[in-house]
Coordinates of C-alpha atoms in Angstrom, one line a residue:
Chain A
M15 CA 147.5 -81.0 -66.1
T16 CA 150.6 -83.1 -65.7
D17 CA 152.2 -81.7 -68.8
V18 CA 151.9 -78.1 -67.8
I19 CA 155.3 -78.4 -66.2
R20 CA 156.7 -79.4 -69.5
F21 CA 155.4 -76.2 -71.3
S22 CA 157.8 -73.6 -72.4
A23 CA 157.6 -70.2 -70.6
A24 CA 156.2 -68.7 -73.8
R25 CA 153.5 -71.3 -74.1
T26 CA 152.7 -71.0 -70.4
A27 CA 152.3 -67.3 -70.5
A28 CA 150.2 -67.5 -73.7
A29 CA 147.9 -70.0 -72.1
I30 CA 147.4 -67.8 -69.1
A31 CA 146.8 -64.7 -71.2
A32 CA 144.2 -66.6 -73.2
G33 CA 142.5 -67.8 -70.1
E34 CA 143.2 -71.5 -70.8
L35 CA 145.2 -71.8 -67.6
S36 CA 145.3 -69.7 -64.5
A37 CA 148.6 -68.6 -63.0
L38 CA 147.5 -70.3 -59.8
E39 CA 147.2 -73.7 -61.6
V40 CA 150.6 -73.2 -63.2
T41 CA 152.2 -72.2 -59.9
Q42 CA 150.6 -75.1 -58.0
A43 CA 151.9 -77.5 -60.7
A44 CA 155.4 -76.3 -60.2
L45 CA 155.1 -76.6 -56.4
D46 CA 153.8 -80.1 -56.8
R47 CA 156.6 -81.1 -59.1
I48 CA 159.2 -79.7 -56.6
A49 CA 157.5 -81.7 -53.8
K50 CA 157.7 -84.8 -55.9
V51 CA 161.3 -84.7 -57.3
D52 CA 163.4 -82.2 -55.4
D53 CA 164.5 -84.6 -52.6
R54 CA 166.5 -86.4 -55.4
I55 CA 167.8 -83.2 -57.1
N56 CA 168.3 -80.7 -54.2
A57 CA 167.9 -77.7 -56.5
F58 CA 165.9 -75.6 -54.0
L59 CA 167.3 -74.1 -50.8
H60 CA 164.0 -72.3 -50.1
V61 CA 160.5 -72.7 -51.6
D62 CA 158.4 -69.6 -51.1
V63 CA 155.0 -71.3 -51.2
D64 CA 152.9 -68.4 -49.8
G65 CA 154.7 -65.7 -51.8
A66 CA 154.4 -67.7 -55.0
L67 CA 150.7 -68.4 -54.6
A68 CA 150.0 -64.7 -53.7
A69 CA 151.9 -63.6 -56.8
A70 CA 150.0 -66.0 -58.9
R71 CA 146.7 -64.8 -57.5
D72 CA 147.7 -61.3 -58.3
V73 CA 148.4 -62.2 -62.0
D74 CA 145.0 -63.9 -62.2
R75 CA 143.3 -60.9 -60.6
R76 CA 145.0 -58.5 -63.0
R77 CA 143.9 -60.6 -66.0
A78 CA 140.4 -60.7 -64.7
L79 CA 140.4 -56.9 -64.5
G80 CA 141.4 -56.8 -68.2
E81 CA 145.0 -55.7 -67.8
T82 CA 147.3 -56.6 -70.6
L83 CA 149.9 -59.0 -69.2
G84 CA 153.6 -59.2 -70.1
P85 CA 155.1 -62.1 -72.1
L86 CA 156.2 -63.9 -68.9
A87 CA 153.3 -63.1 -66.6
G88 CA 152.4 -66.1 -64.5
V89 CA 155.6 -68.0 -65.4
P90 CA 157.3 -69.7 -62.5
L91 CA 161.0 -69.0 -62.1
A92 CA 163.8 -70.4 -59.9
L93 CA 166.1 -67.6 -58.5
K94 CA 169.8 -68.4 -57.9
D95 CA 170.4 -67.7 -54.2
V96 CA 172.9 -65.0 -54.9
F97 CA 170.2 -62.4 -55.7
T98 CA 168.5 -60.5 -52.9
A99 CA 164.7 -60.8 -52.7
R100 CA 162.6 -59.5 -49.8
G101 CA 160.7 -62.2 -47.9
M102 CA 163.2 -65.0 -48.7
P103 CA 166.5 -65.8 -47.2
T104 CA 169.7 -65.2 -49.2
T105 CA 172.6 -67.6 -48.4
C106 CA 174.8 -67.6 -51.4
G107 CA 175.3 -71.3 -50.6
S108 CA 177.3 -70.2 -47.5
R109 CA 177.0 -70.8 -43.8
I110 CA 178.1 -67.3 -43.2
L111 CA 174.8 -66.0 -44.5
E112 CA 172.5 -68.8 -43.1
G113 CA 169.1 -67.4 -42.1
W114 CA 169.9 -63.9 -43.4
Y115 CA 166.9 -62.0 -44.9
P116 CA 167.9 -59.1 -47.2
P117 CA 166.3 -55.7 -46.7
Y118 CA 165.8 -55.0 -50.4
D119 CA 165.1 -56.5 -53.8
A120 CA 167.8 -56.8 -56.4
T121 CA 166.9 -54.7 -59.5
V122 CA 166.4 -57.9 -61.6
V123 CA 164.0 -59.3 -58.9
A124 CA 162.0 -56.0 -58.9
K125 CA 161.8 -56.2 -62.7
L126 CA 160.6 -59.8 -62.6
R127 CA 158.0 -59.1 -60.0
A128 CA 156.7 -56.1 -62.1
A129 CA 156.6 -58.4 -65.1
G130 CA 154.3 -60.9 -63.2
V131 CA 156.9 -63.6 -63.1
I132 CA 156.3 -66.0 -60.2
I133 CA 159.4 -66.4 -58.0
I134 CA 159.0 -69.9 -56.7
G135 CA 162.1 -69.9 -54.5
K136 CA 165.9 -69.8 -54.2
V137 CA 168.1 -72.4 -55.7
N138 CA 171.4 -73.9 -54.8
M139 CA 174.9 -72.8 -56.0
D140 CA 178.5 -73.2 -55.3
E141 CA 179.3 -71.0 -52.3
F142 CA 179.5 -67.3 -53.4
A143 CA 179.4 -68.6 -57.0
M144 CA 182.9 -70.2 -56.8
G145 CA 182.9 -73.6 -58.5
S146 CA 181.8 -75.6 -61.5
S147 CA 179.8 -78.4 -59.8
T148 CA 177.6 -77.0 -57.0
E149 CA 179.5 -79.3 -54.7
N150 CA 180.9 -76.2 -52.9
S151 CA 177.5 -75.4 -51.4
A152 CA 177.2 -75.5 -47.6
Y153 CA 173.8 -77.1 -48.1
G154 CA 174.8 -80.2 -50.0
P155 CA 175.3 -80.8 -53.7
T156 CA 172.7 -80.5 -56.4
R157 CA 172.3 -83.5 -58.8
N158 CA 172.1 -83.6 -62.5
P159 CA 168.5 -84.6 -63.6
W160 CA 170.0 -86.6 -66.5
D161 CA 172.0 -88.8 -64.1
T162 CA 171.7 -88.1 -60.4
D163 CA 175.3 -89.5 -59.8
R164 CA 176.6 -86.6 -61.8
I165 CA 177.1 -82.9 -61.2
P166 CA 174.7 -80.3 -62.7
G167 CA 177.6 -77.9 -63.3
G168 CA 178.1 -74.7 -61.4
S169 CA 178.0 -72.3 -60.0
S170 CA 174.4 -71.9 -61.2
G171 CA 173.8 -75.7 -60.8
G172 CA 170.5 -75.3 -58.8
S173 CA 169.2 -73.0 -61.5
A174 CA 170.0 -75.5 -64.3
A175 CA 168.8 -78.6 -62.4
A176 CA 165.5 -76.9 -61.5
V177 CA 164.8 -76.2 -65.2
A178 CA 166.1 -79.6 -66.5
A179 CA 164.0 -81.4 -63.9
F180 CA 160.8 -79.5 -65.1
E181 CA 160.4 -77.8 -61.7
T182 CA 160.3 -74.4 -63.4
P183 CA 160.4 -73.4 -67.1
V184 CA 163.1 -70.8 -66.5
A185 CA 165.7 -69.8 -63.9
L186 CA 168.0 -66.9 -63.3
G187 CA 171.7 -67.5 -62.8
T188 CA 174.9 -65.6 -62.8
D189 CA 178.0 -66.1 -64.9
T190 CA 181.5 -64.9 -63.7
G191 CA 183.6 -67.4 -65.6
G192 CA 181.0 -69.7 -67.2
S193 CA 178.6 -70.3 -64.3
I194 CA 175.4 -70.0 -66.5
R195 CA 176.8 -71.6 -69.7
Q196 CA 178.6 -74.6 -68.2
P197 CA 175.6 -75.8 -66.1
A198 CA 173.3 -75.2 -69.1
A199 CA 175.6 -77.3 -71.2
V200 CA 175.8 -80.3 -68.9
C201 CA 172.0 -80.2 -68.1
G202 CA 170.9 -79.8 -71.8
L203 CA 169.6 -76.2 -71.5
V204 CA 170.0 -72.8 -73.2
G205 CA 172.0 -70.5 -71.0
V206 CA 173.1 -66.9 -71.8
K207 CA 175.7 -64.6 -70.3
P208 CA 174.5 -61.2 -71.5
T209 CA 177.0 -58.4 -72.3
Y210 CA 178.7 -57.1 -69.1
G211 CA 176.8 -53.9 -68.3
G212 CA 173.6 -55.0 -70.1
V213 CA 171.9 -56.3 -66.9
S214 CA 172.0 -54.6 -63.5
R215 CA 174.1 -56.1 -60.8
Y216 CA 172.4 -54.2 -58.0
G217 CA 171.4 -56.9 -55.4
L218 CA 173.6 -59.5 -56.9
V219 CA 176.0 -60.5 -54.1
A220 CA 179.4 -59.7 -55.7
F221 CA 182.1 -62.4 -56.2
S222 CA 184.2 -60.7 -59.0
S223 CA 182.6 -57.3 -59.8
S224 CA 184.3 -56.8 -63.1
L225 CA 183.1 -60.2 -64.4
D226 CA 179.8 -61.1 -62.7
Q227 CA 176.7 -60.9 -64.9
A228 CA 173.1 -62.2 -64.4
G229 CA 171.4 -64.1 -67.2
P230 CA 168.7 -66.6 -68.2
L231 CA 168.6 -70.4 -68.2
A232 CA 165.7 -72.0 -70.2
R233 CA 164.7 -75.0 -72.2
T234 CA 164.3 -73.0 -75.4
V235 CA 166.1 -70.1 -77.1
T236 CA 162.9 -68.0 -77.2
D237 CA 162.3 -68.5 -73.4
A238 CA 165.9 -67.4 -72.8
A239 CA 165.3 -64.3 -74.9
L240 CA 162.1 -63.4 -73.1
L241 CA 163.8 -63.6 -69.7
H242 CA 166.9 -61.8 -71.0
A243 CA 164.6 -59.0 -72.3
A244 CA 162.8 -58.8 -69.0
I245 CA 165.9 -58.2 -66.9
A246 CA 168.0 -56.1 -69.3
G247 CA 168.4 -52.3 -69.3
H248 CA 170.2 -49.5 -67.6
D249 CA 170.0 -49.1 -63.8
P250 CA 171.1 -46.0 -62.0
L251 CA 171.8 -48.1 -58.9
D252 CA 174.6 -50.0 -60.8
T253 CA 177.3 -47.6 -62.1
T254 CA 178.6 -50.3 -64.4
S255 CA 175.3 -50.7 -66.3
V256 CA 175.3 -49.0 -69.6
E257 CA 172.8 -46.6 -71.0
L258 CA 172.1 -48.3 -74.3
A259 CA 168.8 -49.7 -75.7
P260 CA 168.7 -53.4 -74.9
P261 CA 169.5 -55.6 -78.0
P262 CA 166.4 -57.0 -79.8
V263 CA 166.9 -60.5 -78.5
V264 CA 163.3 -61.8 -78.7
A265 CA 162.9 -60.9 -82.4
A266 CA 166.3 -62.4 -83.2
A267 CA 165.3 -65.7 -81.6
A268 CA 162.6 -66.2 -84.3
S269 CA 165.2 -66.4 -87.1
R270 CA 165.3 -69.6 -89.1
D271 CA 168.1 -69.2 -91.6
L272 CA 171.7 -68.0 -91.4
R273 CA 172.4 -66.8 -95.0
G274 CA 175.2 -64.3 -95.0
V275 CA 176.2 -65.0 -91.4
R276 CA 180.0 -65.5 -90.9
I277 CA 180.9 -67.9 -88.1
G278 CA 184.4 -68.3 -86.8
V279 CA 185.6 -71.5 -85.1
V280 CA 188.2 -70.6 -82.4
R281 CA 191.2 -72.8 -83.1
E282 CA 192.5 -72.5 -79.5
L283 CA 189.3 -73.9 -78.0
S284 CA 189.7 -77.4 -79.3
G285 CA 192.1 -80.4 -79.3
D286 CA 193.7 -82.2 -76.4
G287 CA 191.5 -82.4 -73.2
Y288 CA 188.2 -82.3 -75.2
D289 CA 186.1 -85.5 -75.1
I290 CA 185.8 -87.3 -78.4
G291 CA 182.0 -87.1 -78.0
V292 CA 182.1 -83.4 -77.4
R293 CA 184.3 -82.9 -80.5
A294 CA 182.0 -85.1 -82.6
R295 CA 178.8 -83.1 -81.7
F296 CA 180.7 -79.9 -82.3
S297 CA 181.7 -81.0 -85.8
D298 CA 178.1 -82.2 -86.6
T299 CA 176.8 -78.8 -85.5
L300 CA 179.1 -76.9 -87.8
E301 CA 177.7 -78.9 -90.7
V302 CA 174.1 -77.9 -89.7
L303 CA 175.2 -74.3 -89.6
V304 CA 176.6 -74.6 -93.1
G305 CA 173.3 -76.2 -94.2
L306 CA 171.5 -73.1 -92.8
G307 CA 173.5 -70.9 -95.1
A308 CA 176.2 -69.7 -92.8
E309 CA 179.8 -69.4 -93.8
V310 CA 182.1 -71.2 -91.4
V311 CA 185.8 -70.4 -91.1
E312 CA 188.6 -71.0 -88.6
V313 CA 190.0 -68.1 -86.7
S314 CA 192.9 -67.8 -84.2
C315 CA 192.7 -66.1 -80.9
P316 CA 196.2 -66.8 -79.6
H317 CA 195.9 -65.3 -76.1
F318 CA 192.8 -67.4 -75.2
T319 CA 195.4 -70.0 -74.1
Y320 CA 196.2 -67.6 -71.2
A321 CA 192.5 -66.8 -70.3
L322 CA 192.3 -69.4 -67.6
P323 CA 195.4 -68.4 -65.6
A324 CA 194.5 -64.7 -66.0
Y325 CA 191.0 -65.4 -64.7
Y326 CA 192.3 -67.3 -61.7
L327 CA 194.3 -64.3 -60.7
I328 CA 191.7 -61.6 -61.5
A329 CA 188.6 -63.3 -60.0
P330 CA 190.3 -64.4 -56.7
S331 CA 191.8 -60.9 -56.3
E332 CA 188.4 -59.2 -56.7
C333 CA 186.9 -61.9 -54.4
S334 CA 189.4 -61.4 -51.6
S335 CA 188.4 -57.7 -51.6
N336 CA 184.6 -58.2 -52.0
L337 CA 184.3 -60.9 -49.4
A338 CA 185.9 -58.6 -46.8
R339 CA 182.3 -57.4 -46.2
F340 CA 181.5 -60.6 -44.4
D341 CA 183.1 -59.4 -41.2
A342 CA 180.5 -60.6 -38.6
M343 CA 179.6 -57.1 -37.7
R344 CA 176.5 -56.0 -39.5
F345 CA 174.8 -59.1 -40.9
G346 CA 175.2 -62.8 -41.0
L347 CA 177.0 -65.3 -38.8
R348 CA 179.0 -64.2 -35.7
V349 CA 181.1 -66.8 -33.9
G350 CA 183.1 -66.5 -30.6
D351 CA 181.7 -63.2 -29.3
D352 CA 182.2 -64.1 -25.7
G353 CA 182.8 -60.6 -24.3
E354 CA 186.6 -61.3 -24.1
A355 CA 187.5 -61.7 -27.8
S356 CA 188.4 -58.7 -29.9
A357 CA 186.5 -57.7 -33.0
E358 CA 189.4 -58.9 -35.1
E359 CA 189.4 -62.3 -33.3
V360 CA 185.6 -62.7 -33.8
M361 CA 186.0 -61.8 -37.4
S362 CA 188.7 -64.4 -38.0
R363 CA 186.8 -67.1 -36.2
T364 CA 183.6 -66.3 -38.0
R365 CA 185.2 -66.4 -41.4
G366 CA 187.1 -69.5 -40.5
I367 CA 183.9 -71.4 -39.7
G368 CA 181.5 -69.5 -42.1
F369 CA 183.5 -70.0 -45.3
G370 CA 184.0 -73.3 -47.1
P371 CA 187.3 -74.6 -48.5
E372 CA 187.0 -73.2 -52.1
V373 CA 186.2 -69.7 -50.8
K374 CA 189.1 -69.8 -48.4
R375 CA 191.4 -71.0 -51.2
R376 CA 190.4 -68.1 -53.4
I377 CA 190.6 -65.4 -50.7
I378 CA 194.1 -66.5 -49.9
L379 CA 195.1 -66.8 -53.6
G380 CA 193.7 -63.3 -54.2
T381 CA 195.4 -61.8 -51.1
Y382 CA 198.7 -63.3 -52.4
A383 CA 198.2 -62.0 -56.0
L384 CA 197.5 -58.5 -54.7
S385 CA 200.3 -58.4 -52.1
S386 CA 203.2 -56.0 -52.7
G387 CA 206.1 -57.7 -54.4
Y388 CA 203.7 -60.0 -56.4
Y389 CA 201.1 -57.4 -57.6
D390 CA 202.9 -56.6 -60.9
A391 CA 203.9 -60.2 -61.7
Y392 CA 200.4 -61.6 -61.0
Y393 CA 197.4 -59.2 -60.9
G394 CA 199.0 -56.5 -63.0
Q395 CA 200.2 -59.0 -65.7
A396 CA 196.7 -60.7 -65.7
Q397 CA 195.1 -57.4 -66.4
K398 CA 197.4 -56.9 -69.4
V399 CA 196.6 -60.4 -70.7
R400 CA 192.9 -59.4 -70.3
T401 CA 193.6 -56.5 -72.8
L402 CA 195.2 -58.9 -75.2
I403 CA 192.2 -61.3 -75.1
S404 CA 189.9 -58.4 -75.9
Q405 CA 192.1 -57.5 -78.8
D406 CA 191.9 -61.1 -80.1
F407 CA 188.2 -60.9 -80.0
A408 CA 188.2 -57.5 -81.8
A409 CA 190.5 -58.8 -84.5
A410 CA 188.3 -61.9 -85.0
Y411 CA 185.1 -59.9 -85.2
E412 CA 186.6 -57.9 -88.1
R413 CA 186.3 -61.2 -90.1
V414 CA 183.3 -62.9 -88.6
D415 CA 179.9 -62.1 -86.9
V416 CA 180.1 -64.6 -84.2
L417 CA 182.6 -67.1 -82.7
V418 CA 181.8 -70.7 -81.7
S419 CA 183.4 -73.4 -79.6
P420 CA 182.3 -76.3 -77.4
T421 CA 180.9 -74.9 -74.1
T422 CA 182.8 -77.4 -72.0
P423 CA 185.6 -79.8 -72.7
T424 CA 183.7 -82.7 -71.2
V425 CA 180.1 -83.9 -70.4
A426 CA 178.9 -83.9 -66.8
F427 CA 181.4 -85.6 -64.5
R428 CA 180.6 -87.7 -61.4
L429 CA 180.0 -86.1 -58.0
G430 CA 183.2 -86.2 -56.0
E431 CA 185.4 -86.8 -59.1
K432 CA 187.2 -83.4 -59.0
V433 CA 186.4 -82.0 -55.6
D434 CA 190.0 -82.5 -54.3
D435 CA 191.7 -81.4 -57.4
P436 CA 191.0 -77.6 -57.8
V437 CA 193.0 -77.1 -61.0
S438 CA 191.2 -80.0 -62.8
M439 CA 187.9 -78.4 -61.7
Y440 CA 189.0 -75.0 -63.0
L441 CA 189.5 -76.5 -66.5
S442 CA 185.6 -76.9 -66.8
D443 CA 185.6 -73.2 -67.7
L444 CA 188.3 -73.2 -70.3
C445 CA 186.0 -72.2 -73.1
T446 CA 183.7 -69.8 -71.3
I447 CA 186.2 -67.5 -69.5
P448 CA 187.4 -65.4 -72.5
S449 CA 183.9 -63.9 -72.8
N450 CA 183.9 -62.8 -69.2
L451 CA 187.3 -61.2 -69.4
A452 CA 186.4 -59.3 -72.6
G453 CA 182.8 -58.6 -71.5
G454 CA 181.0 -59.8 -74.7
P455 CA 177.8 -62.0 -74.6
A456 CA 177.8 -65.7 -75.0
M457 CA 175.2 -68.5 -75.2
S458 CA 175.3 -72.3 -74.7
L459 CA 172.7 -74.4 -76.3
P460 CA 172.3 -78.2 -76.4
V461 CA 173.4 -79.9 -79.7
G462 CA 173.2 -83.6 -78.9
L463 CA 174.4 -86.3 -76.6
A464 CA 177.7 -88.0 -75.9
D465 CA 177.5 -91.2 -73.7
G466 CA 173.9 -90.3 -73.1
L467 CA 174.7 -86.9 -71.6
P468 CA 174.1 -83.5 -73.0
V469 CA 176.7 -81.6 -75.0
G470 CA 176.7 -77.8 -75.2
F471 CA 177.7 -75.5 -78.1
Q472 CA 178.9 -72.0 -77.4
I473 CA 178.2 -68.9 -79.5
M474 CA 180.0 -65.7 -78.7
A475 CA 179.3 -62.2 -80.0
P476 CA 180.7 -58.7 -79.7
A477 CA 179.6 -56.5 -76.7
F478 CA 176.0 -55.3 -77.0
A479 CA 175.3 -57.5 -80.1
D480 CA 173.6 -60.1 -77.9
D481 CA 170.9 -60.4 -80.6
R482 CA 173.4 -62.3 -82.8
L483 CA 173.5 -65.1 -80.2
Y484 CA 169.8 -65.5 -80.5
R485 CA 169.7 -65.3 -84.3
V486 CA 172.3 -68.1 -84.6
G487 CA 170.9 -70.0 -81.6
G488 CA 167.3 -69.8 -82.8
A489 CA 168.0 -71.0 -86.3
L490 CA 170.3 -73.8 -85.0
E491 CA 167.8 -75.0 -82.3
A492 CA 164.9 -75.2 -84.9
A493 CA 167.1 -77.1 -87.4
L494 CA 168.2 -79.6 -84.7
E495 CA 164.7 -80.1 -83.4
A496 CA 163.3 -80.7 -86.9
R497 CA 166.0 -83.3 -87.4
R498 CA 165.4 -84.9 -84.0
G499 CA 161.6 -84.7 -84.2
R500 CA 161.1 -83.7 -80.6
P501 CA 162.4 -81.2 -78.0
F502 CA 165.9 -81.9 -76.6
L503 CA 164.8 -82.4 -73.0
D504 CA 162.4 -85.2 -74.1
D505 CA 165.4 -87.4 -74.3
A506 CA 166.2 -87.0 -70.6
P507 CA 165.3 -90.0 -68.5
P508 CA 162.1 -89.6 -66.4
L509 CA 162.7 -88.7 -62.7
Chain B
M1 CA 207.9 -74.5 -54.3
A2 CA 206.0 -71.3 -55.1
I3 CA 204.4 -70.9 -51.7
T4 CA 205.2 -72.3 -48.3
R5 CA 203.0 -73.3 -45.4
D6 CA 204.2 -70.4 -43.3
E7 CA 203.3 -68.0 -46.1
V8 CA 199.8 -69.4 -46.4
A9 CA 199.4 -69.0 -42.6
H10 CA 200.6 -65.3 -43.0
L11 CA 198.1 -64.7 -45.8
A12 CA 195.3 -66.3 -43.8
R13 CA 196.1 -63.8 -41.0
L14 CA 196.0 -60.9 -43.4
S15 CA 192.7 -62.2 -44.7
R16 CA 191.2 -62.6 -41.2
L17 CA 190.7 -66.3 -41.7
A18 CA 191.2 -68.6 -38.7
L19 CA 192.5 -71.8 -40.2
S20 CA 193.1 -75.1 -38.4
E21 CA 196.5 -76.9 -38.7
E22 CA 194.8 -79.5 -40.9
E23 CA 193.4 -76.8 -43.2
L24 CA 196.9 -75.3 -43.5
D25 CA 198.3 -78.8 -44.3
T26 CA 195.8 -79.2 -47.1
L27 CA 195.7 -75.7 -48.5
A28 CA 199.4 -75.0 -48.8
P29 CA 200.2 -77.8 -51.4
Q30 CA 196.9 -77.0 -53.2
L31 CA 197.8 -73.3 -53.5
D32 CA 201.3 -74.2 -54.6
V33 CA 199.9 -76.1 -57.5
I34 CA 197.4 -73.4 -58.3
I35 CA 200.0 -70.6 -58.3
G36 CA 202.3 -72.8 -60.4
A37 CA 199.4 -73.0 -63.0
V38 CA 198.5 -69.3 -63.0
A39 CA 202.1 -68.2 -63.1
R40 CA 201.9 -69.0 -66.9
V41 CA 200.6 -65.5 -67.5
A42 CA 204.3 -64.5 -67.2
E43 CA 204.9 -66.2 -70.6
V44 CA 203.0 -63.4 -72.4
A45 CA 205.1 -60.5 -73.6
A46 CA 202.8 -57.6 -72.5
G47 CA 205.3 -54.9 -71.4
D48 CA 203.6 -51.9 -73.1
I49 CA 200.1 -53.3 -73.1
P50 CA 197.7 -51.2 -71.0
P51 CA 195.8 -53.1 -68.2
T52 CA 192.1 -53.7 -68.4
T53 CA 190.3 -53.2 -65.1
H54 CA 186.7 -53.7 -66.4
A55 CA 185.1 -54.4 -69.7
V56 CA 182.7 -51.4 -70.2
P57 CA 183.6 -48.1 -71.8
L58 CA 182.8 -46.0 -68.7
T59 CA 184.8 -43.9 -66.4
N60 CA 183.8 -41.8 -63.4
V61 CA 180.0 -42.4 -63.4
F62 CA 178.2 -39.7 -61.3
R63 CA 174.6 -39.2 -60.4
A64 CA 172.8 -36.0 -59.7
D65 CA 173.3 -34.8 -56.1
I66 CA 169.7 -35.3 -55.0
T67 CA 168.6 -36.5 -51.6
G68 CA 166.9 -39.9 -51.9
Q69 CA 165.3 -42.4 -49.7
S70 CA 167.7 -44.4 -47.6
L71 CA 167.2 -47.8 -45.8
P72 CA 165.1 -47.4 -42.7
R73 CA 167.2 -48.1 -39.5
T74 CA 165.0 -51.0 -38.4
D75 CA 165.6 -52.7 -41.8
A76 CA 169.3 -52.1 -41.7
L77 CA 169.6 -53.6 -38.2
A78 CA 167.2 -56.5 -38.8
G79 CA 169.9 -58.9 -40.0
A80 CA 172.6 -57.8 -37.5
P81 CA 174.2 -60.4 -35.2
A82 CA 173.8 -58.0 -32.2
T83 CA 172.3 -54.6 -31.7
Q84 CA 172.0 -52.1 -28.9
D85 CA 170.2 -48.8 -28.6
G86 CA 169.3 -48.8 -32.3
R87 CA 172.9 -49.4 -33.4
F88 CA 175.2 -52.3 -34.4
R89 CA 176.8 -53.8 -31.3
V90 CA 180.3 -55.0 -32.1
P91 CA 183.0 -56.8 -30.0
R92 CA 185.7 -54.6 -28.4
I93 CA 188.0 -53.0 -31.0
L94 CA 190.6 -51.7 -28.6
D95 CA 192.8 -53.6 -26.1
M96 CA 191.8 -53.4 -22.5
D97 CA 194.7 -51.0 -21.7
E98 CA 194.2 -48.7 -24.7

């Protein structure tokens, strides 16, 4: 039974469908693993033991009745604490929402429940998804299972750590500037930001509405595809979700050769500031892609150099507006309501105590960028740069099918290393931000180690061509695994 | 200096964030560095480039005007810091002499 926790989601669901395992056994194994290792990892903020066991029994009952189960039925999942799910608290990693139980399910949560996925609990994150290390959580940092002195990435660090620590086979995260792909990279996982508009944001607590997107973290490309397919699709409750048939990601993940695929290496996403080990694994991977039949060329996206500053104007601006809803009036924390203080004073005190330093920095930065006199120079100019970045992508995709880069400039850094240096922390998302600004999908997958720590490889594709990520990622993963002779996560030190 | 301590204090008031003196001492120089870094967007010649507000090709999304189920009152109030008579109870919003 002990190796059930190491099964992929696909294998777990197949074993349950075949009657070789019950959903209850699988769920209990996940709960046991969490009880055994999570005090060292701190991935979980809330474990829903009763809810998970009840959901597992329901899957087993439906199977016994002869129902055909979906491809993820009975599979345990860790849910980033930014999604609302009834019966569980939603904190967003913040004191301001401590103890708050949401009155409705996010659309993605409703879809997962309907698919028979077992939601084990809520996992840690940087407060309101602002950060790259999960150190900005009010509930303590999460640790990287590869080296518990190091960060698991962020903001979906709890999601990544839970999967890398074999607590659950899959997790759901969100990606506003790299918050799925960067944790996936530093924890040795597959992580995907779907095309903006491809997955509903209803019930995803908003940080930066024009950039936020939910997506999968998994140990294999196929598992990521199965979870991606389970959550994708139009939702009338989210006006930014698009009425298009979801891309065929699961079929694409089964590809094993790349003949005729044109791959562009982005010149601007390399060079100074990138670890030697990261660059070496990136070069090795390009050779593997050529070996699979792909044509690899260099392309230039000149405005990508300005993606990071544009992002750190647009995202804080949207955040300063979105987080106005935490006003101590209708939900969450209220501080200083002594009968004398005005609503405005209570609001300010509550937000002063309820928000952590990074959230405060971004609210003030956004308020600054949106204030009259600065609006055109900062927010307005950043929106124009956003257009130029989209045009760079469009020009590149006239020549190639996908673009590639390292996912992160460095491997996982040590806890505390960058916590007092915001600009240095922001550089973690250098390679991932362009896809958020332009809206296209992107994947990170593990391609090797540097200094004993995982290195991620990023694949980017045009909007609504998410299947291209899986085609390239599936073939690359298979080739690397054949060469290595074992799954990537087998090289992680045991916990 | 792109931003002063007094400006940060003013922005905090606009943002309804009560900050301590120590927080202002830390935040002001950090924001100064951050604003210095993001100001690089000004280097881009983008005069006649249209701005992008969001990445999907959609404008003015409407739904059919059909009455639907809304959140039950007890659910809406369940997470409130204070309630009274089936409503949200809030601190005073007017001065005593208004």
